[in-house]
């Protein structure tokens, strides 16, 4: 694509810029791995197209390099600012879209996020993943089927979520494990557990990505959600969330993770409404939601 601004340059200037793109592209012609060659030459084409398209100034390029340097400096074992950058630019969701192609009525995937932890506790069906996580109790239930509608028994279901203050357990300094767990679907593909009703929270925004959001008038908030990762033999692993219908943040989720098909009714239950499993929640309000999951076949 030739940009309007490139069109307004003289023929001689355009030839000079085209020549440079060709030269840099050709420098990768001898890359032995064909895929690496394709990716590197693609980066060259698109990077140069961008620089030429916006007629980037030298000061702006330096600023971009300072920004990326700051992204690197704040990144460590606990903080991955490059992933936040990818998320807030929508690149993560684009990679997910490409790698989780539409397949029949398979449930849509969305961002993984930085708060998954291996070895979350095992919770029996009907158990409570909230643990010490504060929030309104929420009963979550559903079934897992394949695209032919056959139940998927024994699927491993990982769930994780923030508490009502918007923090994951790993964001506290006391090593608590709360708001996460794993369970397995029953013989009919069914699952059920207690959690807390999700509430909106900001992505970490005290670093360069937060500064970028502030400078561009964007919100760091994520729409209220509950994370799922579902794994079963012969099925494509599904990483997704469910979102709360009616949440005002749905329309401007900072990482572009919201999909209409994943917005669910979290139906609030009046105090004293009997719980599905007879659990006594002391007359508190609670909510319930249904999430029926369809897994695509492995390798699709
Ligand atoms: C999250 O869902 O927790 C999340 C996703 C992307 C970036 C930051 C947080
Ligand atoms: Fe999250």
PDB file of N, CA, C and O in Angstrom, residues 90 92-98 100 102 106-111 222-225 238-245 249-251 253 255-264 291:
ATOM      1  N   UNK A  90      -3.503  -4.792  20.816  1.00  0.00           N
ATOM      2  CA  UNK A  90      -4.374  -5.747  20.128  1.00  0.00           C
ATOM      3  C   UNK A  90      -3.604  -6.837  19.405  1.00  0.00           C
ATOM      4  O   UNK A  90      -4.204  -7.683  18.739  1.00  0.00           O
ATOM      5  N   UNK A  92      -1.866  -9.320  20.710  1.00  0.00           N
ATOM      6  CA  UNK A  92      -2.118 -10.641  21.326  1.00  0.00           C
ATOM      7  C   UNK A  92      -3.425 -11.220  20.789  1.00  0.00           C
ATOM      8  O   UNK A  92      -3.495 -12.399  20.424  1.00  0.00           O
ATOM      9  N   UNK A  93      -4.474 -10.395  20.739  1.00  0.00           N
ATOM     10  CA  UNK A  93      -5.763 -10.905  20.271  1.00  0.00           C
ATOM     11  C   UNK A  93      -5.705 -11.282  18.786  1.00  0.00           C
ATOM     12  O   UNK A  93      -6.382 -12.216  18.361  1.00  0.00           O
ATOM     13  N   UNK A  94      -4.875 -10.580  18.003  1.00  0.00           N
ATOM     14  CA  UNK A  94      -4.760 -10.934  16.577  1.00  0.00           C
ATOM     15  C   UNK A  94      -4.059 -12.294  16.431  1.00  0.00           C
ATOM     16  O   UNK A  94      -4.467 -13.131  15.616  1.00  0.00           O
ATOM     17  N   UNK A  95      -3.019 -12.531  17.240  1.00  0.00           N
ATOM     18  CA  UNK A  95      -2.308 -13.817  17.190  1.00  0.00           C
ATOM     19  C   UNK A  95      -3.270 -14.940  17.615  1.00  0.00           C
ATOM     20  O   UNK A  95      -3.303 -16.026  17.013  1.00  0.00           O
ATOM     21  N   UNK A  96      -4.086 -14.642  18.641  1.00  0.00           N
ATOM     22  CA  UNK A  96      -5.066 -15.641  19.108  1.00  0.00           C
ATOM     23  C   UNK A  96      -6.094 -15.927  18.011  1.00  0.00           C
ATOM     24  O   UNK A  96      -6.450 -17.082  17.749  1.00  0.00           O
ATOM     25  N   UNK A  97      -6.545 -14.874  17.338  1.00  0.00           N
ATOM     26  CA  UNK A  97      -7.550 -15.062  16.273  1.00  0.00           C
ATOM     27  C   UNK A  97      -6.999 -15.960  15.170  1.00  0.00           C
ATOM     28  O   UNK A  97      -7.671 -16.871  14.676  1.00  0.00           O
ATOM     29  N   UNK A  98      -5.741 -15.725  14.806  1.00  0.00           N
ATOM     30  CA  UNK A  98      -5.129 -16.493  13.711  1.00  0.00           C
ATOM     31  C   UNK A  98      -4.924 -17.956  14.108  1.00  0.00           C
ATOM     32  O   UNK A  98      -5.072 -18.862  13.296  1.00  0.00           O
ATOM     33  N   UNK A 100      -6.565 -19.679  16.506  1.00  0.00           N
ATOM     34  CA  UNK A 100      -7.773 -20.371  16.991  1.00  0.00           C
ATOM     35  C   UNK A 100      -8.864 -20.127  15.965  1.00  0.00           C
ATOM     36  O   UNK A 100      -9.851 -19.441  16.216  1.00  0.00           O
ATOM     37  N   UNK A 102     -11.912 -20.108  13.422  1.00  0.00           N
ATOM     38  CA  UNK A 102     -13.322 -20.461  13.574  1.00  0.00           C
ATOM     39  C   UNK A 102     -13.488 -21.916  13.165  1.00  0.00           C
ATOM     40  O   UNK A 102     -13.011 -22.330  12.108  1.00  0.00           O
ATOM     41  N   UNK A 106     -17.362 -23.890  17.820  1.00  0.00           N
ATOM     42  CA  UNK A 106     -16.394 -23.964  18.930  1.00  0.00           C
ATOM     43  C   UNK A 106     -16.345 -22.632  19.681  1.00  0.00           C
ATOM     44  O   UNK A 106     -16.399 -21.563  19.070  1.00  0.00           O
ATOM     45  N   UNK A 107     -16.225 -22.724  20.994  1.00  0.00           N
ATOM     46  CA  UNK A 107     -16.181 -21.536  21.853  1.00  0.00           C
ATOM     47  C   UNK A 107     -14.966 -20.676  21.493  1.00  0.00           C
ATOM     48  O   UNK A 107     -13.868 -21.203  21.264  1.00  0.00           O
ATOM     49  N   UNK A 108     -15.179 -19.367  21.482  1.00  0.00           N
ATOM     50  CA  UNK A 108     -14.095 -18.440  21.101  1.00  0.00           C
ATOM     51  C   UNK A 108     -13.032 -18.341  22.188  1.00  0.00           C
ATOM     52  O   UNK A 108     -13.338 -18.410  23.389  1.00  0.00           O
ATOM     53  N   UNK A 109     -11.810 -18.113  21.747  1.00  0.00           N
ATOM     54  CA  UNK A 109     -10.679 -17.935  22.664  1.00  0.00           C
ATOM     55  C   UNK A 109     -10.458 -16.448  22.928  1.00  0.00           C
ATOM     56  O   UNK A 109     -10.878 -15.597  22.145  1.00  0.00           O
ATOM     57  N   UNK A 110      -9.791 -16.156  24.026  1.00  0.00           N
ATOM     58  CA  UNK A 110      -9.378 -14.777  24.275  1.00  0.00           C
ATOM     59  C   UNK A 110      -8.055 -14.767  25.034  1.00  0.00           C
ATOM     60  O   UNK A 110      -7.438 -15.823  25.209  1.00  0.00           O
ATOM     61  N   UNK A 111      -7.614 -13.588  25.467  1.00  0.00           N
ATOM     62  CA  UNK A 111      -6.251 -13.459  26.008  1.00  0.00           C
ATOM     63  C   UNK A 111      -5.992 -14.322  27.249  1.00  0.00           C
ATOM     64  O   UNK A 111      -6.870 -14.512  28.078  1.00  0.00           O
ATOM     65  N   UNK A 222      -9.933  -3.510  32.537  1.00  0.00           N
ATOM     66  CA  UNK A 222     -10.390  -4.725  31.866  1.00  0.00           C
ATOM     67  C   UNK A 222     -11.830  -4.967  32.266  1.00  0.00           C
ATOM     68  O   UNK A 222     -12.204  -4.777  33.436  1.00  0.00           O
ATOM     69  N   UNK A 223     -12.645  -5.399  31.321  1.00  0.00           N
ATOM     70  CA  UNK A 223     -14.022  -5.769  31.649  1.00  0.00           C
ATOM     71  C   UNK A 223     -14.001  -6.942  32.628  1.00  0.00           C
ATOM     72  O   UNK A 223     -13.121  -7.808  32.550  1.00  0.00           O
ATOM     73  N   UNK A 224     -14.978  -6.956  33.548  1.00  0.00           N
ATOM     74  CA  UNK A 224     -15.085  -8.033  34.552  1.00  0.00           C
ATOM     75  C   UNK A 224     -15.076  -9.393  33.860  1.00  0.00           C
ATOM     76  O   UNK A 224     -15.836  -9.597  32.908  1.00  0.00           O
ATOM     77  N   UNK A 225     -14.277 -10.311  34.357  1.00  0.00           N
ATOM     78  CA  UNK A 225     -14.204 -11.614  33.683  1.00  0.00           C
ATOM     79  C   UNK A 225     -13.707 -12.705  34.621  1.00  0.00           C
ATOM     80  O   UNK A 225     -13.074 -12.427  35.642  1.00  0.00           O
ATOM     81  N   UNK A 238      -8.529 -24.759  24.936  1.00  0.00           N
ATOM     82  CA  UNK A 238      -9.264 -23.494  24.872  1.00  0.00           C
ATOM     83  C   UNK A 238      -8.830 -22.592  26.024  1.00  0.00           C
ATOM     84  O   UNK A 238      -8.915 -22.982  27.190  1.00  0.00           O
ATOM     85  N   UNK A 239      -8.360 -21.397  25.687  1.00  0.00           N
ATOM     86  CA  UNK A 239      -8.047 -20.384  26.707  1.00  0.00           C
ATOM     87  C   UNK A 239      -9.034 -19.253  26.491  1.00  0.00           C
ATOM     88  O   UNK A 239      -9.072 -18.654  25.408  1.00  0.00           O
ATOM     89  N   UNK A 240      -9.852 -18.976  27.484  1.00  0.00           N
ATOM     90  CA  UNK A 240     -10.895 -17.985  27.260  1.00  0.00           C
ATOM     91  C   UNK A 240     -11.311 -17.327  28.574  1.00  0.00           C
ATOM     92  O   UNK A 240     -10.721 -17.596  29.630  1.00  0.00           O
ATOM     93  N   UNK A 241     -12.289 -16.433  28.521  1.00  0.00           N
ATOM     94  CA  UNK A 241     -12.930 -15.895  29.725  1.00  0.00           C
ATOM     95  C   UNK A 241     -14.435 -15.883  29.474  1.00  0.00           C
ATOM     96  O   UNK A 241     -14.874 -15.923  28.325  1.00  0.00           O
ATOM     97  N   UNK A 242     -15.180 -15.694  30.564  1.00  0.00           N
ATOM     98  CA  UNK A 242     -16.560 -15.233  30.405  1.00  0.00           C
ATOM     99  C   UNK A 242     -16.644 -13.843  31.024  1.00  0.00           C
ATOM    100  O   UNK A 242     -15.945 -13.527  31.994  1.00  0.00           O
ATOM    101  N   UNK A 243     -17.485 -13.013  30.397  1.00  0.00           N
ATOM    102  CA  UNK A 243     -17.653 -11.618  30.807  1.00  0.00           C
ATOM    103  C   UNK A 243     -19.067 -11.411  31.348  1.00  0.00           C
ATOM    104  O   UNK A 243     -19.984 -12.174  31.029  1.00  0.00           O
ATOM    105  N   UNK A 244     -19.222 -10.338  32.104  1.00  0.00           N
ATOM    106  CA  UNK A 244     -20.492 -10.068  32.788  1.00  0.00           C
ATOM    107  C   UNK A 244     -21.356  -9.129  31.949  1.00  0.00           C
ATOM    108  O   UNK A 244     -20.967  -7.972  31.726  1.00  0.00           O
ATOM    109  N   UNK A 245     -22.502  -9.642  31.475  1.00  0.00           N
ATOM    110  CA  UNK A 245     -23.394  -8.771  30.696  1.00  0.00           C
ATOM    111  C   UNK A 245     -23.805  -7.563  31.538  1.00  0.00           C
ATOM    112  O   UNK A 245     -24.075  -7.691  32.730  1.00  0.00           O
ATOM    113  N   UNK A 249     -17.691  -1.622  31.324  1.00  0.00           N
ATOM    114  CA  UNK A 249     -16.333  -1.674  30.772  1.00  0.00           C
ATOM    115  C   UNK A 249     -16.243  -2.550  29.515  1.00  0.00           C
ATOM    116  O   UNK A 249     -15.220  -2.534  28.821  1.00  0.00           O
ATOM    117  N   UNK A 250     -17.312  -3.302  29.218  1.00  0.00           N
ATOM    118  CA  UNK A 250     -17.271  -4.241  28.080  1.00  0.00           C
ATOM    119  C   UNK A 250     -16.860  -3.560  26.776  1.00  0.00           C
ATOM    120  O   UNK A 250     -16.127  -4.129  25.970  1.00  0.00           O
ATOM    121  N   UNK A 251     -17.311  -2.326  26.580  1.00  0.00           N
ATOM    122  CA  UNK A 251     -17.098  -1.653  25.297  1.00  0.00           C
ATOM    123  C   UNK A 251     -15.680  -1.113  25.135  1.00  0.00           C
ATOM    124  O   UNK A 251     -15.288  -0.757  24.025  1.00  0.00           O
ATOM    125  N   UNK A 253     -12.635  -2.590  26.774  1.00  0.00           N
ATOM    126  CA  UNK A 253     -11.662  -3.465  27.440  1.00  0.00           C
ATOM    127  C   UNK A 253     -10.258  -3.106  26.928  1.00  0.00           C
ATOM    128  O   UNK A 253     -10.028  -3.048  25.722  1.00  0.00           O
ATOM    129  N   UNK A 255      -7.559  -4.600  26.588  1.00  0.00           N
ATOM    130  CA  UNK A 255      -6.756  -5.546  25.804  1.00  0.00           C
ATOM    131  C   UNK A 255      -7.574  -6.185  24.660  1.00  0.00           C
ATOM    132  O   UNK A 255      -7.139  -7.161  24.064  1.00  0.00           O
ATOM    133  N   UNK A 256      -8.753  -5.624  24.390  1.00  0.00           N
ATOM    134  CA  UNK A 256      -9.581  -6.043  23.252  1.00  0.00           C
ATOM    135  C   UNK A 256     -10.007  -7.511  23.342  1.00  0.00           C
ATOM    136  O   UNK A 256     -10.169  -8.188  22.333  1.00  0.00           O
ATOM    137  N   UNK A 257     -10.172  -7.997  24.592  1.00  0.00           N
ATOM    138  CA  UNK A 257     -10.453  -9.422  24.783  1.00  0.00           C
ATOM    139  C   UNK A 257     -11.923  -9.801  24.694  1.00  0.00           C
ATOM    140  O   UNK A 257     -12.249 -10.983  24.647  1.00  0.00           O
ATOM    141  N   UNK A 258     -12.820  -8.814  24.665  1.00  0.00           N
ATOM    142  CA  UNK A 258     -14.254  -9.137  24.753  1.00  0.00           C
ATOM    143  C   UNK A 258     -14.795  -9.662  23.423  1.00  0.00           C
ATOM    144  O   UNK A 258     -14.524  -9.086  22.368  1.00  0.00           O
ATOM    145  N   UNK A 259     -15.533 -10.747  23.493  1.00  0.00           N
ATOM    146  CA  UNK A 259     -16.240 -11.307  22.330  1.00  0.00           C
ATOM    147  C   UNK A 259     -17.698 -11.435  22.746  1.00  0.00           C
ATOM    148  O   UNK A 259     -17.966 -11.939  23.851  1.00  0.00           O
ATOM    149  N   UNK A 260     -18.614 -11.043  21.875  1.00  0.00           N
ATOM    150  CA  UNK A 260     -20.041 -11.092  22.244  1.00  0.00           C
ATOM    151  C   UNK A 260     -20.446 -12.464  22.759  1.00  0.00           C
ATOM    152  O   UNK A 260     -21.221 -12.579  23.699  1.00  0.00           O
ATOM    153  N   UNK A 261     -19.894 -13.508  22.105  1.00  0.00           N
ATOM    154  CA  UNK A 261     -20.317 -14.868  22.469  1.00  0.00           C
ATOM    155  C   UNK A 261     -19.880 -15.246  23.888  1.00  0.00           C
ATOM    156  O   UNK A 261     -20.352 -16.234  24.432  1.00  0.00           O
ATOM    157  N   UNK A 262     -18.962 -14.469  24.450  1.00  0.00           N
ATOM    158  CA  UNK A 262     -18.434 -14.801  25.785  1.00  0.00           C
ATOM    159  C   UNK A 262     -19.077 -13.954  26.882  1.00  0.00           C
ATOM    160  O   UNK A 262     -18.721 -14.085  28.062  1.00  0.00           O
ATOM    161  N   UNK A 263     -20.000 -13.076  26.496  1.00  0.00           N
ATOM    162  CA  UNK A 263     -20.683 -12.236  27.496  1.00  0.00           C
ATOM    163  C   UNK A 263     -21.875 -13.026  28.015  1.00  0.00           C
ATOM    164  O   UNK A 263     -22.721 -13.475  27.239  1.00  0.00           O
ATOM    165  N   UNK A 264     -21.909 -13.238  29.321  1.00  0.00           N
ATOM    166  CA  UNK A 264     -22.906 -14.138  29.918  1.00  0.00           C
ATOM    167  C   UNK A 264     -23.746 -13.401  30.960  1.00  0.00           C
ATOM    168  O   UNK A 264     -23.317 -12.396  31.537  1.00  0.00           O
ATOM    169  N   UNK A 291     -22.152 -21.491  31.536  1.00  0.00           N
ATOM    170  CA  UNK A 291     -21.187 -21.381  30.432  1.00  0.00           C
ATOM    171  C   UNK A 291     -21.058 -22.752  29.796  1.00  0.00           C
ATOM    172  O   UNK A 291     -20.435 -23.654  30.365  1.00  0.00           O
TER     173      UNK A 291
END
